[in-house]
Amino acid sequence: MVFKIIFLIVFFAIMIGIGVVTRKKANSVDGFVLGGRNAGPWLTAFGYGTSYFSAVVFIGYAGQFGWKYGVASTWIGIGNAVIGSLLAWLVLGRRTRVMTKHLNSKTMPDFFGKRYDSKALCITAALISFIFLIPYTSSVYNGLSRLFNMAFNIDYKVCIIVMAALTCVYVILGGYMATVVNDLVQGIIMLFGIVAIIVCVLNNNGGFMQSLITLSSTPSDLPVSQGMQGAFTSFFGPDPLNLLGVIVLTSLGTWGLPQMVGKFYAIKDEKSVKAGTIISTFFAFIVAGGCYFLGGFARLYDSPAIYKEDGSVLYDSIIPEMLKGLPDILMGVVIVLVLSASMSTLSSLVLTSSSTVTLDLVEQIKPKANEDKKKKEKTQLITMRLFLIFFIVVSVLLSLNPPAFIAQLMGYSWGALAGSFLAPFLWGLYWKKTTKASVWVCFIFGVGFTVANIFLKFIASPINAGAVTMLAGLVIVPLVSLITPKLSKEKVDGIFTCYDETVTVEKRYSLPENATDEE
């Protein structure tokens, strides 16, 4: 208990200290929201990675998908690293930074408004973000309950309130820079923590090969196994199709999430994009790959403790059950790891939510054109901080007493956000002929399909529903763009000139153009 408490005190002290140190960076709107677009590769890469992987992944998804697919769930982590990190940085990183800087866009809704010359699109995108980021934010607390009860025997509500309050303090103090600097610290903890946990859990089961042998002999007469022998140690697991749906949603989905794409807005320069790509991909391989690999051994911990009264599996209890036999020092690391994963994602979400509502809803609906610039910026900063508190409070209340509808909506929020935003954002960065109408159709389809599926359940799995929504959007936008009125060619060409800027490079060594062999 002493080790656990010491770890927590040191961890919280560092978080608040970083908020105090970075507070001078948050004296302007651009500084508070984007850190002055001056974040280096390590800060941006770790900010991206820690926002990506919350306690939902470590406690919830790792246990759930590990139980369903066995060690094949590791493919989810590999997909997250390759598609969700490497390709996301290669495809979106540089272009997002260049175009958003050119448009002076600070948020994703702001991008839609300026790229497609539509104030209504900006407001609609802000409303979609506002509605679906709240349940997503509240889901971040999932997984903390059983872990903290096991480690400290204290009420889950206390854990949520303390974590939310501390996150709120350092984000209000330092804004974006406090968030990404803390993300760097939290990310390092996550890297070392997940490796140590995997080694310890496998050793407790006789090592890697013995763990696989034991897992291969696990009875596989369950429906998910489809009668396969040793299904949970097979290459693609017992249910490859649904596994593919999970990979698509959890990997491609990051391309359309405001809090993820927003990290590219703030990166410092070209060199930082290249370095950040490598760092972010490495981080995802270790953290996501490690989490799902660990979860793949879930069935070794099949015990009455992981079942509900009706006999169904309580997935959130699987990973805590795995961790019961860890040494006290390592258990302290686990607690800090889960807190790191939760607080990093929470800080990114509430910062994105508060800036979106302030800049894209309040300012768009009630603009004050004649207001003094300094006074206006001060008002915006105060408003963002107030909305930040509001989002934290709402997420806490939902987590403490989740109504059935909101609890159901949590599983769909990622699909709705990415289904609405991914295609218009991606096509908008690359294709001049993307039309305003195609964005409207994608917004309507993304939200409409998601909400309809909540009630009608024509696709049973929220994961598969989200994957279908995103992939459909990538087809809808170009098809609708081909048959709807185009934006002004002059305006679009003006936007895309940002990619045509000439870069002068100093040549350190050169030869004359007409040099001969003798020379």
XYZ file of C-alpha atoms in Angstrom:
519
model
C 0.000 0.000 0.000
C 2.895 2.380 0.759
C 4.382 1.847 -2.726
C 1.004 2.478 -4.386
C 0.352 5.677 -2.440
C 3.877 7.023 -3.064
C 3.540 6.365 -6.794
C 0.210 8.198 -6.892
C 1.445 11.219 -4.919
C 4.539 11.614 -7.123
C 2.467 11.109 -10.277
C -0.123 13.745 -9.336
C 2.544 16.209 -8.200
C 4.299 15.954 -11.581
C 1.025 16.471 -13.453
C 0.142 19.659 -11.562
C 3.749 20.897 -11.696
C 3.738 20.636 -15.495
C 0.495 22.616 -15.601
C 2.073 25.397 -13.522
C 5.276 25.490 -15.613
C 3.424 25.643 -18.951
C 0.786 28.193 -17.926
C 2.600 31.027 -19.753
C 2.052 29.151 -23.031
C -1.720 29.390 -22.567
C -2.150 33.180 -22.559
C -3.588 33.299 -26.092
C -6.262 31.309 -27.919
C -3.693 29.846 -30.313
C -1.430 28.980 -27.376
C -4.217 27.429 -25.295
C -5.680 25.351 -28.152
C -2.585 24.510 -30.243
C 0.441 25.487 -28.163
C 1.320 28.155 -30.727
C 1.747 25.388 -33.351
C 5.184 24.802 -31.895
C 5.068 21.230 -30.546
C 8.071 19.084 -31.462
C 7.965 15.455 -32.672
C 8.205 13.791 -29.249
C 5.423 15.877 -27.734
C 3.142 15.472 -30.742
C 3.821 11.756 -31.186
C 3.256 10.913 -27.527
C 0.244 13.242 -27.436
C -1.225 11.362 -30.394
C -0.464 7.947 -28.913
C -1.701 8.592 -25.390
C -4.902 10.204 -26.691
C -5.383 7.089 -28.826
C -4.978 4.464 -26.115
C -6.955 5.043 -22.939
C -7.858 2.739 -20.056
C -10.729 1.529 -22.257
C -8.124 -0.205 -24.431
C -6.045 -1.606 -21.583
C -8.864 -2.759 -19.308
C -11.923 -3.075 -21.553
C -10.959 -3.822 -25.147
C -7.906 -5.956 -24.341
C -9.988 -8.201 -22.103
C -13.030 -8.301 -24.386
C -11.280 -8.983 -27.678
C -8.649 -11.213 -26.085
C -11.456 -13.378 -24.712
C -13.201 -13.523 -28.102
C -10.262 -13.922 -30.477
C -7.362 -15.251 -28.373
C -3.812 -14.259 -29.287
C -5.102 -13.239 -32.739
C -6.333 -10.069 -31.013
C -2.699 -8.931 -31.335
C -3.640 -8.095 -34.949
C -5.752 -5.245 -33.564
C -2.678 -3.686 -31.969
C -0.667 -4.185 -35.168
C -3.489 -2.556 -37.156
C -3.548 0.352 -34.715
C 0.190 0.848 -35.231
C 0.253 0.488 -39.022
C -3.086 2.038 -40.036
C -3.962 4.168 -37.018
C -0.472 5.609 -36.516
C 1.975 5.081 -39.407
C -0.461 5.616 -42.302
C -2.346 8.333 -40.424
C 0.860 10.339 -40.057
C 1.987 9.667 -43.638
C -1.379 10.491 -45.227
C -2.698 13.219 -42.926
C 0.220 14.640 -40.918
C 1.965 17.074 -43.260
C -1.085 18.060 -45.328
C -3.173 18.741 -42.231
C -0.477 20.954 -40.731
C 0.082 22.904 -43.965
C -3.562 23.465 -44.951
C -4.887 24.250 -41.474
C -2.091 26.798 -41.004
C -2.932 28.329 -44.406
C -6.628 28.536 -43.501
C -5.855 29.674 -39.938
C -8.028 26.810 -38.730
C -7.794 25.787 -35.075
C -10.361 22.952 -34.912
C -11.844 20.323 -37.218
C -15.246 22.071 -37.515
C -13.369 25.286 -38.312
C -11.568 23.414 -41.111
C -14.859 22.279 -42.635
C -16.229 25.821 -42.481
C -13.212 27.394 -44.183
C -12.339 24.607 -46.619
C -15.908 24.356 -47.936
C -16.831 28.014 -47.418
C -19.789 27.220 -45.167
C -20.548 28.616 -41.737
C -23.419 26.110 -41.442
C -21.033 23.176 -41.930
C -18.800 24.539 -39.185
C -21.706 24.820 -36.739
C -23.077 21.369 -37.646
C -19.679 19.715 -37.224
C -19.323 21.451 -33.851
C -22.730 20.126 -32.765
C -21.799 16.570 -33.827
C -18.560 16.865 -31.861
C -20.375 18.265 -28.836
C -22.988 15.495 -28.796
C -20.743 12.495 -29.407
C -17.602 13.557 -27.541
C -19.483 13.700 -24.218
C -20.317 9.953 -24.045
C -16.868 9.179 -25.443
C -15.332 11.271 -22.656
C -17.353 9.501 -19.987
C -16.242 6.099 -21.322
C -12.626 7.003 -20.484
C -13.345 6.256 -16.829
C -14.317 2.668 -17.677
C -11.948 0.098 -16.265
C -10.819 2.150 -13.268
C -13.509 0.802 -10.980
C -12.387 -2.794 -10.434
C -8.694 -1.968 -10.579
C -8.900 0.627 -7.818
C -11.212 -1.463 -5.702
C -8.695 -4.305 -5.959
C -5.662 -2.115 -5.219
C -6.996 0.316 -2.594
C -10.435 -0.938 -1.616
C -11.818 2.579 -2.107
C -15.003 3.735 -3.760
C -14.941 4.020 -7.564
C -16.673 7.424 -7.327
C -13.758 8.847 -5.360
C -11.313 7.665 -8.057
C -13.312 9.323 -10.833
C -13.720 12.649 -9.040
C -10.037 12.894 -8.040
C -8.802 11.963 -11.525
C -11.188 14.392 -13.221
C -10.327 17.237 -10.839
C -6.569 16.867 -11.294
C -6.907 16.638 -15.088
C -9.073 19.734 -15.053
C -6.486 21.681 -13.040
C -3.485 21.079 -15.282
C -5.409 21.579 -18.547
C -6.915 24.859 -17.309
C -3.474 26.046 -16.223
C -1.395 25.128 -19.275
C -3.826 24.278 -22.078
C -2.425 22.295 -25.010
C 1.220 22.402 -23.904
C 0.376 21.124 -20.416
C -1.567 18.322 -22.076
C 1.177 17.156 -24.457
C 4.019 17.511 -21.925
C 2.007 15.414 -19.482
C 1.272 13.023 -22.347
C 5.016 12.548 -22.817
C 5.480 11.637 -19.147
C 2.380 9.448 -19.123
C 3.403 7.769 -22.377
C 6.805 6.776 -20.997
C 5.046 5.201 -17.993
C 2.724 3.310 -20.349
C 5.641 1.980 -22.441
C 7.604 0.566 -19.520
C 4.488 -0.525 -17.628
C 2.961 -2.658 -20.371
C 6.237 -4.479 -21.075
C 6.751 -5.258 -17.375
C 3.173 -6.521 -16.989
C 3.408 -8.843 -20.014
C 6.657 -10.382 -18.760
C 5.235 -10.903 -15.274
C 1.879 -12.367 -16.425
C 3.558 -14.829 -18.822
C 6.049 -15.884 -16.147
C 3.158 -16.572 -13.782
C 1.824 -19.035 -16.383
C 5.118 -20.840 -17.002
C 6.506 -18.606 -19.717
C 5.415 -17.735 -23.252
C 5.391 -21.235 -24.775
C 3.710 -22.841 -21.777
C 1.062 -20.088 -21.805
C 0.364 -20.842 -25.481
C 0.189 -24.588 -24.842
C -2.278 -24.090 -21.971
C -4.338 -21.667 -24.065
C -4.433 -24.073 -27.024
C -6.050 -26.727 -24.856
C -8.782 -24.360 -23.670
C -12.207 -25.868 -24.504
C -13.442 -24.294 -27.727
C -17.008 -25.506 -27.907
C -18.334 -21.944 -27.509
C -20.248 -20.401 -30.470
C -17.483 -17.862 -31.104
C -14.993 -20.673 -31.657
C -16.921 -22.253 -34.548
C -15.753 -25.695 -33.473
C -12.055 -25.020 -34.190
C -9.438 -26.947 -32.242
C -6.994 -24.580 -30.508
C -8.912 -21.626 -31.948
C -7.537 -19.153 -29.442
C -3.953 -19.732 -30.545
C -4.679 -19.815 -34.296
C -3.275 -17.169 -36.665
C -6.544 -15.312 -37.302
C -8.510 -16.602 -34.315
C -11.971 -18.143 -34.239
C -13.831 -15.244 -35.911
C -11.671 -13.476 -38.552
C -14.481 -11.376 -40.085
C -15.486 -9.680 -36.855
C -11.802 -9.327 -35.966
C -11.353 -7.378 -39.217
C -14.242 -5.072 -38.228
C -12.516 -4.297 -34.924
C -9.238 -3.537 -36.715
C -10.952 -1.168 -39.173
C -12.861 0.792 -36.519
C -10.052 1.097 -33.980
C -7.386 1.859 -36.609
C -9.014 3.844 -39.418
C -11.324 5.582 -36.945
C -8.518 7.770 -35.609
C -8.345 9.524 -38.992
C -11.669 11.211 -38.309
C -11.571 11.932 -34.573
C -11.180 15.668 -33.759
C -8.920 15.152 -30.738
C -6.563 12.934 -32.778
C -6.348 14.964 -35.988
C -5.947 18.111 -33.883
C -2.474 16.911 -32.906
C -1.327 17.454 -36.502
C -2.519 21.081 -36.390
C 0.023 21.898 -33.698
C 3.177 20.169 -34.920
C 6.179 22.433 -35.335
C 7.740 21.761 -38.761
C 8.487 19.302 -41.570
C 11.259 17.583 -39.646
C 8.926 17.069 -36.693
C 6.361 15.354 -38.940
C 8.931 12.795 -40.136
C 10.315 12.098 -36.669
C 6.834 12.043 -35.138
C 5.746 9.367 -37.630
C 8.464 6.993 -36.433
C 7.999 7.737 -32.730
C 4.211 7.439 -32.842
C 4.314 4.138 -34.735
C 6.823 2.650 -32.287
C 4.682 3.776 -29.359
C 1.568 2.176 -30.871
C 3.350 -1.119 -31.571
C 4.464 -1.413 -27.956
C 1.367 -0.096 -26.168
C -1.483 -1.287 -28.420
C 0.288 -4.449 -29.531
C 1.230 -5.193 -25.932
C -2.281 -4.587 -24.569
C -4.012 -6.852 -27.086
C -1.261 -9.482 -26.877
C -1.739 -9.557 -23.096
C -5.501 -9.777 -23.538
C -5.018 -12.759 -25.844
C -4.319 -14.902 -22.775
C -7.611 -13.901 -21.139
C -9.020 -17.441 -21.108
C -6.204 -18.592 -18.826
C -8.022 -16.587 -16.148
C -11.459 -18.129 -16.595
C -12.928 -18.037 -13.091
C -16.246 -17.219 -11.373
C -14.913 -13.705 -10.627
C -15.261 -12.620 -14.269
C -18.909 -13.618 -14.722
C -22.099 -11.670 -14.072
C -25.055 -13.193 -12.247
C -26.734 -14.077 -15.557
C -23.661 -16.078 -16.635
C -22.324 -13.605 -19.187
C -18.689 -12.502 -19.105
C -17.850 -9.152 -17.493
C -15.009 -8.161 -19.804
C -13.790 -5.247 -17.672
C -12.913 -7.698 -14.899
C -10.588 -9.920 -16.975
C -7.437 -7.770 -16.964
C -7.787 -6.866 -13.226
C -8.090 -10.629 -12.581
C -4.811 -11.136 -14.474
C -3.089 -8.505 -12.358
C -4.013 -9.875 -8.934
C -0.796 -11.833 -8.548
C 1.583 -8.995 -9.436
C 4.204 -7.784 -6.913
C 3.268 -4.637 -4.959
C 5.769 -2.397 -6.775
C 4.537 -3.535 -10.187
C 0.941 -3.109 -9.045
C 1.771 0.499 -8.238
C 3.128 0.884 -11.774
C -0.085 -0.620 -13.180
C -2.227 1.869 -11.278
C -0.180 4.791 -12.567
C -0.266 3.268 -16.073
C -4.068 3.080 -16.120
C -4.361 6.576 -14.666
C -1.916 7.829 -17.315
C -3.923 6.243 -20.094
C -7.164 7.698 -18.749
C -5.945 11.214 -17.915
C -4.096 11.705 -21.211
C -7.172 10.797 -23.252
C -9.482 12.760 -20.958
C -7.379 15.928 -21.185
C -7.279 15.736 -24.984
C -11.031 15.177 -25.235
C -12.097 17.997 -22.925
C -9.654 20.449 -24.522
C -11.013 19.559 -27.967
C -14.614 19.793 -26.769
C -14.242 23.150 -25.023
C -12.329 24.778 -27.906
C -14.828 23.452 -30.462
C -17.865 24.760 -28.582
C -16.233 28.143 -27.908
C -14.721 28.827 -31.334
C -17.170 27.002 -33.589
C -20.508 27.361 -31.808
C -20.485 30.408 -29.547
C -18.350 32.568 -31.846
C -20.151 31.484 -35.014
C -23.659 31.915 -33.654
C -22.971 35.207 -31.836
C -19.956 36.840 -33.470
C -18.734 40.170 -32.087
C -16.994 41.758 -35.034
C -16.445 45.169 -33.469
C -15.034 43.913 -30.174
C -11.452 44.800 -29.312
C -9.144 41.946 -30.347
C -7.408 41.589 -26.968
C -10.683 41.751 -25.096
C -12.231 39.184 -27.462
C -9.322 36.780 -26.985
C -9.498 37.126 -23.212
C -13.229 36.377 -23.329
C -12.615 33.310 -25.490
C -9.998 31.978 -23.075
C -12.350 32.378 -20.123
C -15.180 30.745 -22.079
C -13.014 27.781 -23.078
C -11.916 27.208 -19.507
C -15.530 27.350 -18.291
C -16.642 24.877 -20.959
C -13.694 22.665 -20.034
C -14.993 22.485 -16.470
C -18.494 21.856 -17.830
C -17.354 18.886 -19.937
C -15.414 17.403 -17.041
C -18.431 17.681 -14.716
C -20.848 16.180 -17.274
C -18.500 13.274 -18.027
C -18.147 12.561 -14.311
C -21.913 12.630 -13.761
C -22.487 10.270 -16.684
C -19.822 7.888 -15.399
C -21.270 7.854 -11.892
C -24.865 7.297 -12.999
C -24.939 6.252 -16.653
C -28.486 6.130 -18.055
C -29.148 3.185 -20.375
C -29.277 5.283 -23.542
C -26.002 7.081 -22.845
C -24.306 3.836 -21.881
C -25.406 2.367 -25.218
C -24.364 5.496 -27.077
C -20.787 5.193 -25.790
C -20.139 2.232 -28.059
C -21.291 4.181 -31.097
C -19.687 7.577 -30.462
C -16.403 6.699 -32.164
C -18.199 5.357 -35.226
C -20.448 8.427 -35.458
C -17.593 10.920 -35.191
C -15.255 9.140 -37.603
C -18.122 8.175 -39.918
C -19.127 11.826 -40.256
C -15.700 13.490 -40.379
C -13.128 11.086 -41.825
C -14.129 11.142 -45.506
C -14.828 14.906 -45.854
C -11.580 15.714 -44.063
C -9.415 13.296 -46.060
C -10.910 14.160 -49.452
C -10.809 17.845 -48.555
C -7.046 17.670 -48.034
C -6.348 15.920 -51.336
C -9.119 16.517 -53.876
C -10.052 19.944 -55.188
C -13.397 18.712 -56.546
C -14.837 17.718 -53.162
C -18.157 19.551 -52.835
C -20.074 21.107 -50.001
C -23.072 18.861 -50.730
C -20.963 15.706 -50.342
C -19.918 16.832 -46.861
C -23.553 17.393 -45.884
C -24.527 13.940 -47.164
C -21.648 12.318 -45.242
C -22.597 14.158 -42.024
C -26.238 13.090 -42.391
C -25.321 9.493 -43.218
C -22.740 9.180 -40.440
C -25.029 10.438 -37.688
C -28.260 9.015 -39.167
C -26.879 5.518 -39.681
C -25.355 5.444 -36.195
C -28.469 6.675 -34.388
C -30.752 4.389 -36.416
C -28.584 1.396 -35.580
C -28.754 2.212 -31.853
C -32.515 1.668 -31.917
C -33.041 -0.769 -34.801
C -29.821 -2.811 -34.383
C -29.687 -3.915 -38.030
C -25.945 -4.435 -37.395
C -25.652 -6.177 -34.035
C -22.071 -5.151 -33.303
C -21.440 -1.413 -32.705
C -17.861 -2.087 -33.823
C -18.926 -3.409 -37.219
C -21.518 -0.656 -37.559
C -18.830 1.976 -37.036
C -16.525 0.320 -39.566
C -19.317 0.233 -42.178
C -20.121 3.913 -41.555
C -16.525 5.024 -42.094
C -15.933 2.934 -45.219
C -19.251 4.043 -46.717
C -18.304 7.697 -46.176
C -15.121 7.242 -48.198
C -17.303 6.181 -51.149
C -20.176 8.626 -50.596
C -18.061 11.801 -50.701
C -16.467 11.278 -54.156
C -19.689 9.928 -55.712
C -21.809 12.846 -54.495
C -19.040 15.300 -55.449
C -19.203 14.113 -59.068
C -22.875 15.062 -59.454
C -23.167 18.203 -57.267
C -22.085 21.831 -57.884
C -18.387 22.506 -57.379
C -16.925 25.254 -55.234
C -15.428 28.324 -56.881
C -12.312 27.213 -58.805
C -10.522 30.417 -57.874
C -11.203 29.892 -54.172
C -10.231 26.219 -54.170
C -7.040 26.902 -56.147
C -6.202 29.585 -53.586
C -6.580 27.073 -50.761
C -4.395 24.460 -52.470
C -1.592 26.923 -53.185
C -0.364 26.127 -49.671
C 1.093 22.883 -51.072
C 2.993 24.700 -53.825
C 5.274 26.858 -51.707
C 8.917 26.866 -52.833
C 11.427 25.580 -50.290
C 15.052 26.733 -50.554
C 17.633 24.186 -49.459
C 21.327 24.941 -48.964
C 23.602 22.605 -50.929
C 26.569 21.546 -48.825
C 28.344 19.669 -51.654
C 27.966 20.117 -55.434
C 29.666 19.325 -58.723
C 29.687 21.465 -61.892
C 26.866 20.519 -64.250
C 29.271 19.835 -67.149
C 31.893 18.011 -65.112
C 33.985 15.466 -67.060
C 35.677 12.312 -65.892
C 39.063 14.063 -66.100
C 37.881 16.853 -63.822
